[in-house]
XYZ file of N, CA and C in Angstrom:
798
model
N 0.852 -1.195 0.000
C 0.000 0.000 0.000
C 0.879 1.233 0.000
N 0.602 2.177 -0.824
C 1.377 3.403 -0.896
C 0.654 4.499 -0.140
N 1.422 5.294 0.609
C 0.862 6.404 1.359
C 1.413 7.699 0.802
N 0.654 8.786 0.808
C 1.170 10.060 0.364
C 2.349 10.467 1.222
N 3.302 11.196 0.623
C 4.469 11.637 1.380
C 4.098 12.678 2.418
N 3.035 13.466 2.147
C 2.590 14.449 3.142
C 1.968 13.739 4.326
N 2.164 14.304 5.513
C 1.616 13.715 6.716
C 0.308 14.388 7.078
N -0.659 13.637 7.635
C -1.886 14.264 8.100
C -1.589 15.276 9.185
N -2.491 16.247 9.386
C -2.275 17.246 10.428
C -2.028 16.596 11.776
N -1.107 17.174 12.550
C -0.684 16.559 13.816
C -1.851 16.362 14.761
N -2.801 17.325 14.828
C -3.913 17.198 15.759
C -4.762 15.977 15.430
N -5.045 15.762 14.118
C -5.844 14.606 13.746
C -5.127 13.313 14.115
N -3.812 13.253 13.848
C -3.084 12.038 14.135
C -3.055 11.738 15.612
N -2.886 12.757 16.441
C -2.835 12.505 17.882
C -4.170 12.019 18.391
N -5.279 12.425 17.763
C -6.582 11.950 18.179
C -6.828 10.520 17.724
N -6.277 10.152 16.570
C -6.543 8.826 16.037
C -5.627 7.775 16.657
N -4.332 8.023 16.587
C -3.321 7.087 17.042
C -2.057 7.879 17.259
N -0.922 7.194 17.442
C 0.291 7.982 17.548
C 1.476 7.177 17.058
N 2.154 6.417 17.908
C 3.386 5.761 17.542
C 3.109 4.354 17.026
N 4.172 3.693 16.554
C 3.983 2.428 15.860
C 4.221 1.209 16.725
N 4.659 1.346 17.963
C 4.885 0.193 18.818
C 3.562 -0.304 19.385
N 3.394 -1.641 19.548
C 2.180 -2.144 20.175
C 2.112 -1.766 21.630
N 0.894 -1.603 22.134
C 0.712 -1.250 23.531
C 0.722 -2.470 24.419
N 0.576 -2.282 25.731
C 0.546 -3.394 26.657
C -0.612 -4.337 26.351
N -0.428 -5.609 26.632
C -1.477 -6.597 26.375
C -2.484 -6.588 27.498
N -3.803 -6.510 27.175
C -4.809 -6.497 28.222
C -4.971 -7.859 28.865
N -5.494 -7.874 30.094
C -5.813 -9.109 30.797
C -7.279 -9.438 30.507
N -7.530 -10.645 29.987
C -8.842 -10.953 29.442
C -9.958 -10.974 30.482
N -9.639 -11.245 31.743
C -10.687 -11.339 32.749
C -11.071 -9.993 33.338
N -10.353 -8.953 33.035
C -10.653 -7.647 33.591
C -11.804 -6.988 32.838
N -12.533 -6.083 33.496
C -13.505 -5.285 32.740
C -12.792 -4.408 31.721
N -13.526 -3.973 30.744
C -12.937 -3.087 29.734
C -12.566 -1.743 30.358
N -13.460 -1.215 31.204
C -13.212 0.076 31.857
C -13.488 -0.072 33.350
N -12.533 0.369 34.160
C -12.725 0.422 35.611
C -12.169 1.765 36.085
N -13.064 2.610 36.522
C -12.710 3.987 36.899
C -13.111 4.203 38.355
N -12.200 4.773 39.164
C -12.488 4.977 40.572
C -11.984 6.342 41.037
N -12.859 7.084 41.684
C -12.520 8.362 42.323
C -11.693 9.266 41.408
N -12.172 9.392 40.177
C -11.454 10.181 39.184
C -11.959 11.621 39.156
N -11.016 12.554 39.221
C -11.363 13.971 39.167
C -10.536 14.654 38.079
N -11.193 15.623 37.415
C -10.492 16.376 36.368
C -11.037 17.795 36.315
N -10.117 18.764 36.280
C -10.438 20.172 36.019
C -9.471 20.671 34.955
N -9.896 21.680 34.217
C -9.065 22.149 33.111
C -7.873 22.968 33.566
N -7.897 23.508 34.771
C -6.737 24.251 35.282
C -6.751 24.196 36.799
N -5.592 24.454 37.394
C -5.473 24.414 38.847
C -6.392 25.465 39.468
N -7.158 25.056 40.454
C -8.068 25.965 41.130
C -9.418 26.115 40.474
N -9.575 25.614 39.250
C -10.865 25.692 38.562
C -11.798 24.611 39.104
N -13.110 24.810 38.987
C -14.046 23.766 39.427
C -13.835 22.481 38.631
N -14.094 21.371 39.284
C -14.010 20.088 38.585
C -15.025 20.037 37.448
N -14.591 19.533 36.313
C -15.505 19.185 35.227
C -16.105 17.811 35.493
N -15.260 16.906 35.982
C -15.685 15.539 36.278
C -15.190 15.134 37.656
N -16.047 14.505 38.405
C -15.697 13.901 39.692
C -16.531 12.625 39.790
N -15.953 11.530 39.328
C -16.686 10.278 39.185
C -16.198 9.266 40.212
N -17.068 8.858 41.137
C -16.632 7.897 42.152
C -16.341 6.518 41.578
N -17.134 6.103 40.582
C -16.935 4.758 40.039
C -17.658 4.619 38.700
N -17.018 3.925 37.776
C -17.659 3.529 36.529
C -16.979 2.244 36.064
N -17.768 1.201 35.877
C -17.241 -0.081 35.406
C -18.055 -0.525 34.202
N -17.359 -0.918 33.146
C -17.997 -1.415 31.925
C -17.354 -2.747 31.582
N -18.195 -3.766 31.431
C -17.711 -5.117 31.179
C -17.524 -5.364 29.682
N -16.764 -6.397 29.397
C -16.508 -6.764 28.002
C -17.809 -7.123 27.284
N -17.919 -6.630 26.064
C -19.073 -6.931 25.237
C -20.288 -6.056 25.477
N -20.256 -5.188 26.492
C -21.394 -4.309 26.744
C -21.512 -3.240 25.654
N -22.738 -2.776 25.484
C -23.033 -1.625 24.620
C -23.672 -0.577 25.520
N -22.916 0.459 25.842
C -23.289 1.400 26.899
C -23.500 2.787 26.304
N -24.598 3.402 26.688
C -24.943 4.756 26.255
C -24.830 5.691 27.461
N -24.096 6.791 27.294
C -24.003 7.814 28.337
C -24.593 9.104 27.786
N -25.619 9.601 28.473
C -26.325 10.812 28.049
C -25.830 12.004 28.862
N -25.747 13.142 28.170
C -25.407 14.380 28.849
C -25.562 15.543 27.903
N -25.970 16.714 28.395
C -26.113 17.876 27.524
C -24.753 18.385 27.061
N -24.769 19.258 26.077
C -23.530 19.880 25.614
C -22.859 20.594 26.784
N -21.550 20.421 26.870
C -20.803 21.071 27.938
C -20.783 20.326 29.252
N -21.346 19.111 29.283
C -21.435 18.371 30.547
C -20.186 17.564 30.863
N -19.244 17.481 29.928
C -18.017 16.733 30.164
C -17.960 15.386 29.474
N -18.891 15.113 28.547
C -18.907 13.819 27.870
C -17.618 13.588 27.082
N -17.249 14.543 26.246
C -16.049 14.390 25.434
C -14.805 14.347 26.318
N -14.799 15.120 27.395
C -13.673 15.079 28.327
C -13.519 13.682 28.912
N -14.631 13.048 29.280
C -14.583 11.689 29.799
C -13.984 10.738 28.768
N -14.411 10.844 27.526
C -13.883 9.963 26.493
C -12.395 10.197 26.273
N -11.973 11.452 26.326
C -10.546 11.748 26.167
C -9.726 11.167 27.306
N -10.278 11.163 28.512
C -9.602 10.540 29.644
C -9.514 9.026 29.465
N -10.608 8.412 29.039
C -10.608 6.966 28.845
C -9.697 6.548 27.701
N -9.525 7.420 26.724
C -8.627 7.136 25.616
C -7.181 7.496 25.885
N -6.902 8.060 27.052
C -5.528 8.413 27.385
C -5.023 9.656 26.688
N -5.933 10.449 26.112
C -5.512 11.690 25.463
C -5.154 12.760 26.490
N -5.800 12.719 27.643
C -5.491 13.596 28.761
C -5.460 12.749 30.023
N -4.862 13.295 31.108
C -4.731 12.551 32.359
C -5.601 13.190 33.432
N -6.146 12.389 34.344
C -6.941 12.955 35.439
C -6.045 13.649 36.456
N -6.644 14.534 37.232
C -5.907 15.179 38.319
C -5.697 14.213 39.477
N -6.635 13.304 39.669
C -6.494 12.292 40.710
C -7.403 11.123 40.365
N -7.182 10.005 41.059
C -8.003 8.835 40.853
C -7.362 7.822 39.923
N -8.137 6.833 39.538
C -7.636 5.643 38.858
C -8.476 5.373 37.611
N -7.813 5.212 36.472
C -8.473 4.811 35.235
C -7.772 3.565 34.707
N -8.523 2.487 34.603
C -7.992 1.247 34.052
C -8.809 0.876 32.823
N -8.127 0.622 31.712
C -8.770 0.241 30.461
C -8.144 -1.061 29.993
N -8.975 -2.096 29.824
C -8.497 -3.400 29.379
C -7.377 -3.925 30.285
N -7.520 -3.692 31.580
C -6.548 -4.183 32.539
C -5.308 -3.347 32.677
N -5.206 -2.256 31.918
C -4.034 -1.399 31.967
C -4.342 -0.122 32.738
N -3.566 0.157 33.775
C -3.677 1.400 34.516
C -3.085 2.522 33.673
N -3.935 3.391 33.127
C -3.439 4.441 32.246
C -2.550 5.426 32.985
N -2.796 5.607 34.294
C -1.975 6.531 35.064
C -0.544 6.078 35.222
N -0.281 4.786 35.023
C 1.078 4.260 35.140
C 1.872 4.413 33.844
N 1.216 4.892 32.794
C 1.865 5.021 31.489
C 2.235 6.472 31.210
N 3.373 6.657 30.571
C 3.717 7.971 30.050
C 2.921 8.277 28.797
N 3.097 9.490 28.280
C 2.307 9.913 27.125
C 2.490 9.026 25.913
N 3.740 8.651 25.591
C 3.986 7.819 24.410
C 3.379 6.434 24.580
N 3.465 5.875 25.794
C 2.891 4.551 26.030
C 1.371 4.590 25.961
N 0.761 5.685 26.447
C -0.696 5.808 26.303
C -1.083 5.891 24.835
N -0.302 6.592 24.043
C -0.567 6.672 22.603
C -0.505 5.285 21.971
N 0.509 4.508 22.337
C 0.648 3.166 21.770
C -0.525 2.277 22.184
N -0.914 2.397 23.448
C -2.034 1.590 23.934
C -3.316 1.952 23.192
N -3.595 3.246 23.053
C -4.792 3.695 22.337
C -4.775 3.198 20.895
N -3.616 3.298 20.246
C -3.520 2.882 18.848
C -3.844 1.408 18.675
N -3.423 0.586 19.629
C -3.589 -0.844 19.481
C -4.931 -1.393 19.924
N -5.634 -0.664 20.818
C -6.774 -1.282 21.488
C -8.087 -0.509 21.415
N -8.080 0.742 20.950
C -9.285 1.566 20.985
C -9.565 2.137 19.600
N -10.805 2.007 19.161
C -11.253 2.639 17.923
C -12.172 3.805 18.256
N -11.864 4.982 17.730
C -12.656 6.185 17.978
C -13.527 6.510 16.771
N -14.779 6.895 17.048
C -15.637 7.513 16.034
C -15.943 8.919 16.533
N -15.449 9.922 15.833
C -15.571 11.300 16.274
C -16.841 11.942 15.744
N -17.264 12.988 16.431
C -18.480 13.683 16.026
C -18.375 14.218 14.599
N -17.235 14.793 14.245
C -17.044 15.342 12.904
C -16.254 14.394 12.005
N -16.076 13.147 12.451
C -15.516 12.029 11.684
C -14.000 12.128 11.495
N -13.442 13.351 11.273
C -11.991 13.536 11.163
C -11.358 12.669 10.079
N -12.019 12.559 8.935
C -11.391 11.903 7.800
C -10.301 12.802 7.232
N -9.237 12.178 6.717
C -8.120 12.929 6.144
C -8.472 13.243 4.690
N -8.593 14.520 4.328
C -9.183 14.852 3.026
C -8.384 14.383 1.825
N -7.060 14.234 1.950
C -6.278 13.841 0.781
C -6.010 12.334 0.726
N -6.601 11.560 1.645
C -6.508 10.104 1.569
C -7.797 9.537 0.980
N -7.666 8.410 0.298
C -8.824 7.740 -0.286
C -9.677 7.102 0.807
N -10.853 6.587 0.419
C -11.688 5.852 1.370
C -10.908 4.700 2.000
N -10.189 3.962 1.161
C -9.459 2.792 1.653
C -8.351 3.229 2.598
N -7.571 4.221 2.223
C -6.453 4.639 3.061
C -6.929 5.307 4.353
N -8.065 6.014 4.313
C -8.638 6.532 5.559
C -9.008 5.377 6.486
N -9.609 4.332 5.933
C -10.007 3.188 6.740
C -8.795 2.491 7.351
N -7.709 2.428 6.609
C -6.518 1.701 7.050
C -5.586 2.524 7.926
N -5.929 3.765 8.204
C -5.008 4.631 8.944
C -4.559 4.022 10.280
N -5.442 3.406 11.082
C -4.942 2.817 12.333
C -3.885 1.740 12.127
N -3.952 1.000 11.017
C -2.961 -0.037 10.748
C -1.597 0.555 10.440
N -1.570 1.807 10.063
C -0.301 2.491 9.832
C 0.420 2.747 11.148
N -0.326 2.871 12.232
C 0.244 3.231 13.521
C 0.303 2.067 14.500
N -0.459 1.016 14.264
C -0.517 -0.090 15.214
C -0.183 -1.410 14.527
N 1.008 -1.968 14.772
C 1.312 -3.290 14.226
C 0.316 -4.349 14.693
N -0.202 -4.185 15.905
C -1.159 -5.144 16.445
C -2.427 -5.175 15.599
N -2.963 -3.997 15.292
C -4.184 -3.950 14.488
C -3.906 -4.347 13.042
N -2.734 -4.050 12.548
C -2.368 -4.491 11.200
C -2.357 -6.012 11.122
N -1.763 -6.650 12.132
C -1.707 -8.105 12.160
C -3.106 -8.706 12.246
N -3.955 -8.126 13.089
C -5.319 -8.645 13.240
C -6.143 -8.426 11.976
N -5.882 -7.329 11.261
C -6.603 -7.089 10.008
C -6.229 -8.122 8.954
N -5.004 -8.650 9.047
C -4.547 -9.689 8.122
C -5.027 -11.079 8.522
N -5.595 -11.225 9.720
C -5.801 -12.550 10.310
C -6.664 -13.466 9.458
N -7.613 -12.930 8.723
C -8.490 -13.762 7.898
C -7.900 -14.133 6.555
N -6.620 -13.803 6.359
C -5.971 -14.103 5.091
C -6.194 -13.052 4.028
N -6.849 -11.921 4.412
C -7.086 -10.847 3.462
C -5.872 -9.928 3.380
N -5.752 -9.232 2.265
C -4.858 -8.080 2.253
C -5.505 -6.977 3.083
N -4.720 -5.995 3.487
C -5.286 -4.882 4.238
C -6.363 -4.175 3.432
N -6.095 -3.982 2.152
C -7.069 -3.288 1.317
C -8.365 -4.087 1.196
N -8.252 -5.402 1.080
C -9.465 -6.226 0.984
C -10.244 -6.208 2.290
N -9.557 -6.186 3.435
C -10.252 -6.112 4.712
C -10.968 -4.773 4.854
N -10.325 -3.694 4.394
C -10.995 -2.387 4.416
C -12.238 -2.413 3.535
N -12.138 -2.996 2.357
C -13.297 -3.071 1.462
C -14.401 -3.926 2.074
N -14.029 -5.018 2.741
C -15.036 -5.867 3.380
C -15.832 -5.074 4.413
N -15.134 -4.331 5.270
C -15.823 -3.536 6.281
C -16.708 -2.475 5.647
N -16.191 -1.775 4.654
C -16.956 -0.707 4.018
C -18.212 -1.267 3.343
N -18.094 -2.430 2.722
C -19.280 -3.039 2.096
C -20.275 -3.490 3.154
N -19.792 -4.045 4.264
C -20.710 -4.449 5.338
C -21.442 -3.238 5.906
N -20.797 -2.089 5.842
C -21.423 -0.860 6.312
C -22.232 -0.167 5.211
N -22.449 -0.926 4.121
C -23.373 -0.526 3.042
C -22.890 0.678 2.248
N -21.583 0.752 2.025
C -21.051 1.743 1.097
C -20.904 1.095 -0.280
N -21.355 1.780 -1.298
C -21.295 1.301 -2.675
C -19.906 1.603 -3.235
N -18.965 0.675 -3.016
C -17.586 0.931 -3.426
C -17.425 0.972 -4.936
N -18.254 0.240 -5.649
C -18.156 0.304 -7.115
C -18.347 1.732 -7.611
N -19.143 2.493 -6.876
C -19.404 3.886 -7.271
C -18.527 4.882 -6.516
N -18.148 4.551 -5.291
C -17.556 5.563 -4.413
C -16.080 5.362 -4.080
N -15.511 4.200 -4.395
C -14.157 3.909 -3.896
C -13.147 4.977 -4.277
N -13.269 5.548 -5.454
C -12.280 6.530 -5.903
C -12.772 7.968 -5.766
N -13.888 8.137 -5.060
C -14.413 9.481 -4.805
C -13.633 10.116 -3.662
N -13.389 11.425 -3.764
C -12.750 12.137 -2.654
C -13.664 12.103 -1.435
N -13.090 11.884 -0.249
C -13.930 11.779 0.941
C -14.688 13.078 1.208
N -14.156 14.192 0.743
C -14.840 15.476 0.944
C -16.111 15.584 0.120
N -16.281 14.693 -0.863
C -17.476 14.712 -1.705
C -18.533 13.711 -1.239
N -18.245 12.980 -0.191
C -19.208 12.026 0.335
C -20.264 12.739 1.165
N -21.438 12.140 1.256
C -22.470 12.668 2.146
C -22.042 12.459 3.596
N -22.759 13.107 4.525
C -22.442 12.941 5.943
C -22.586 11.469 6.355
N -23.641 10.813 5.886
C -23.836 9.417 6.227
C -22.734 8.524 5.681
N -22.262 8.818 4.463
C -21.180 8.039 3.878
C -19.866 8.273 4.621
N -19.585 9.529 4.964
C -18.375 9.815 5.737
C -18.411 9.101 7.087
N -19.582 9.079 7.673
C -19.731 8.425 8.972
C -19.373 6.944 8.882
N -19.783 6.290 7.816
C -19.520 4.864 7.671
C -18.039 4.589 7.425
N -17.369 5.484 6.719
C -15.920 5.360 6.591
C -15.261 5.496 7.965
N -15.748 6.441 8.768
C -15.189 6.647 10.107
C -15.395 5.417 10.987
N -16.548 4.759 10.857
C -16.807 3.555 11.642
C -15.900 2.417 11.173
N -15.746 2.263 9.861
C -14.846 1.229 9.349
C -13.430 1.459 9.862
N -12.994 2.709 9.899
C -11.657 3.034 10.427
C -11.552 2.645 11.900
N -12.610 2.887 12.682
C -12.584 2.521 14.097
C -12.541 1.013 14.293
N -13.157 0.247 13.382
C -13.280 -1.201 13.541
C -12.123 -1.989 12.946
N -11.349 -1.382 12.041
C -10.290 -2.135 11.364
C -9.296 -2.671 12.401
N -8.907 -3.917 12.242
C -7.968 -4.514 13.176
C -8.584 -4.942 14.490
N -9.907 -4.944 14.587
C -10.661 -5.507 15.701
C -10.187 -4.999 17.075
N -10.221 -3.681 17.312
C -9.902 -3.187 18.653
C -10.963 -3.643 19.654
N -10.568 -3.780 20.916
C -11.480 -4.306 21.916
C -12.515 -3.289 22.366
N -12.235 -2.018 22.204
C -13.125 -0.959 22.683
C -13.391 0.040 21.564
N -14.683 0.313 21.318
C -15.096 1.340 20.366
C -15.694 2.490 21.165
N -15.149 3.687 20.988
C -15.632 4.892 21.661
C -16.230 5.819 20.605
N -17.493 6.175 20.788
C -18.212 6.992 19.805
C -18.705 8.276 20.477
N -18.296 9.412 19.934
C -18.611 10.722 20.509
C -19.605 11.456 19.609
N -20.891 11.404 19.950
C -21.954 12.114 19.218
C -21.922 11.831 17.713
N -21.710 10.593 17.282
C -21.526 10.376 15.842
C -22.792 10.478 15.017
N -23.980 10.534 15.664
C -25.236 10.578 14.907
C -25.864 11.966 14.883
N -25.145 12.971 15.371
C -25.765 14.291 15.555
C -26.180 14.945 14.246
N -25.561 14.553 13.120
C -25.880 15.176 11.838
C -26.836 14.336 10.990
N -27.393 13.264 11.561
C -28.219 12.348 10.782
C -29.689 12.455 11.157
N -30.558 12.153 10.172
C -31.978 12.087 10.493
C -32.279 10.754 11.181
N -33.513 10.576 11.642
C -33.832 9.425 12.484
C -33.621 8.098 11.769
N -34.066 7.994 10.521
C -33.910 6.731 9.804
C -32.440 6.378 9.627
N -31.634 7.380 9.228
C -30.206 7.137 9.038
C -29.533 6.802 10.363
N -29.997 7.433 11.428
C -29.440 7.193 12.762
C -29.698 5.749 13.194
N -30.924 5.283 12.999
C -31.273 3.922 13.398
C -30.483 2.899 12.593
N -30.356 3.138 11.296
C -29.601 2.195 10.465
C -28.132 2.198 10.861
N -27.603 3.369 11.168
C -26.208 3.458 11.605
C -25.983 2.625 12.865
N -26.884 2.731 13.831
C -26.730 1.968 15.069
C -26.821 0.472 14.808
N -27.733 0.060 13.924
C -27.823 -1.353 13.565
C -26.477 -1.865 13.041
N -25.879 -1.098 12.140
C -24.617 -1.511 11.538
C -23.489 -1.491 12.563
N -23.443 -0.468 13.402
C -22.400 -0.376 14.426
C -22.471 -1.566 15.380
N -23.672 -1.878 15.871
C -23.820 -2.990 16.807
C -23.437 -4.318 16.151
N -23.862 -4.501 14.900
C -23.564 -5.747 14.205
C -22.064 -5.938 14.055
N -21.371 -4.896 13.589
C -19.937 -5.008 13.362
C -19.173 -5.143 14.676
N -19.601 -4.412 15.708
C -18.923 -4.512 17.003
C -19.098 -5.909 17.589
N -20.305 -6.465 17.461
C -20.545 -7.817 17.968
C -19.703 -8.836 17.225
N -19.616 -8.693 15.907
C -18.795 -9.609 15.114
C -17.335 -9.542 15.530
N -16.877 -8.345 15.906
C -15.481 -8.154 16.299
C -15.247 -8.435 17.780
N -16.315 -8.698 18.539
C -16.175 -8.905 19.974
C -15.823 -7.648 20.727
N -16.204 -6.485 20.198
C -15.814 -5.203 20.792
C -16.890 -4.677 21.735
N -16.451 -3.957 22.745
C -17.324 -3.207 23.637
C -17.578 -1.834 23.016
N -18.789 -1.318 23.171
C -19.144 -0.010 22.611
C -19.495 0.944 23.747
N -18.835 2.097 23.773
C -19.198 3.192 24.671
C -19.578 4.378 23.789
N -20.829 4.801 23.909
C -21.425 5.787 22.991
C -21.957 6.932 23.839
N -21.550 8.159 23.552
C -22.070 9.304 24.300
C -22.829 10.234 23.360
N -23.898 10.837 23.893
C -24.722 11.747 23.097
C -25.598 12.579 24.027
N -26.019 13.733 23.522
C -27.016 14.527 24.239
C -28.430 14.043 23.926
N -28.571 13.161 22.923
C -29.878 12.755 22.404
C -30.410 11.558 23.192
N -31.290 11.815 24.160
C -31.819 10.753 25.028
C -32.682 9.753 24.277
N -33.172 10.110 23.078
C -34.029 9.183 22.339
C -33.263 7.958 21.840
N -31.931 8.003 21.894
C -31.125 6.864 21.461
C -30.946 5.823 22.558
N -31.250 6.189 23.798
C -30.897 5.339 24.936
C -31.525 3.955 24.855
N -32.746 3.864 24.333
C -33.440 2.570 24.321
C -32.772 1.555 23.414
N -31.877 1.998 22.532
C -31.191 1.080 21.641
C -30.052 0.326 22.340
N -29.715 0.747 23.543
C -28.554 0.190 24.240
C -29.004 -0.662 25.426
N -28.270 -1.737 25.657
C -28.600 -2.615 26.777
C -28.417 -1.914 28.116
N -27.529 -0.949 28.171
C -27.270 -0.212 29.413
C -27.140 1.259 29.084
N -27.817 2.110 29.850
C -27.680 3.540 29.608
C -27.576 4.286 30.931
N -26.761 5.323 30.923
C -26.454 6.113 32.110
C -26.614 7.580 31.783
N -26.929 8.361 32.793
C -26.897 9.816 32.671
C -25.627 10.304 33.354
N -24.830 11.086 32.644
C -23.574 11.562 33.226
C -23.834 12.366 34.495
N -24.918 13.123 34.535
C -25.211 13.931 35.719
C -25.481 13.070 36.951
N -25.944 11.827 36.747
C -26.230 10.940 37.873
C -24.966 10.362 38.500
N -23.879 10.298 37.745
C -22.657 9.677 38.262
C -21.535 10.689 38.476
N -21.773 11.957 38.133
C -20.745 12.984 38.223
C -21.010 13.880 39.441
N -20.206 13.736 40.485
C -20.403 14.535 41.689
C -20.154 16.022 41.446
N -19.389 16.348 40.411
C -19.172 17.763 40.098
C -20.487 18.442 39.722
N -21.367 17.740 39.024
C -22.677 18.289 38.673
C -23.517 18.530 39.923
N -23.440 17.600 40.884
C -24.212 17.773 42.119
C -23.753 19.013 42.875
N -22.456 19.283 42.891
C -21.968 20.483 43.584
C -22.417 21.744 42.872
N -22.424 21.720 41.543
C -22.899 22.895 40.814
C -24.350 23.178 41.135
N -25.150 22.129 41.311
C -26.591 22.287 41.537
C -26.895 22.987 42.870
N -25.997 22.852 43.857
C -26.268 23.455 45.166
C -25.570 24.787 45.374
N -24.778 25.204 44.372
C -24.107 26.510 44.508
C -25.128 27.632 44.435
N -24.953 28.694 45.269
C -25.900 29.826 45.244
C -25.788 30.590 43.957
């Protein structure tokens, strides 16, 4: 596979993956997420954005977390993905204590074990559909190896995922990603998150630009592909009407002590 000599913007790359070394191996009997007494504020002396006494998510769960804009949903996902560190407390993902890792090791762990679906999808405009889908394999030898596991080439595995997500590759494979509809871009973003079978899929408001029918079909496809891959899904949104689609749903305000303190302030 040939890659353009130009590099994607640094911010996009840091959100997707980072270095090429595999991350620590998870312990199979541990929950996917175990969070205890975690606190985070954006600056010293500022009020806490998040103060979560406990959150545990088991393997294979499909969990919905509801919260309004500005409630700290994306901040929580960034903490769970190791993009930022808590001020105090414990975050364990797939048996790995993220607080025990330096920044580069957290990047490697995220690259190997977590697939992100971003609200604005963050597709790289000068890469093709296939190369956008394969981007995590560029950074994670672990996911590259797993993508090859069925005897497919990387490109064939990307095409398989895109077709399962109902993209018409005969018509769209050579189309610029900037010319795709929002729904089509979303499916490329999901294929990118799923390539190489990461154990955890984190989705941040990915349905906010879709109508109800497209939203429902998207969730059907996401659940099907995640189940096939044995992945856990953590999905956050302000849209409470999506909650019934998930086996487990939580309100961030119910588990965030920082919200309770704000409610009693004069």
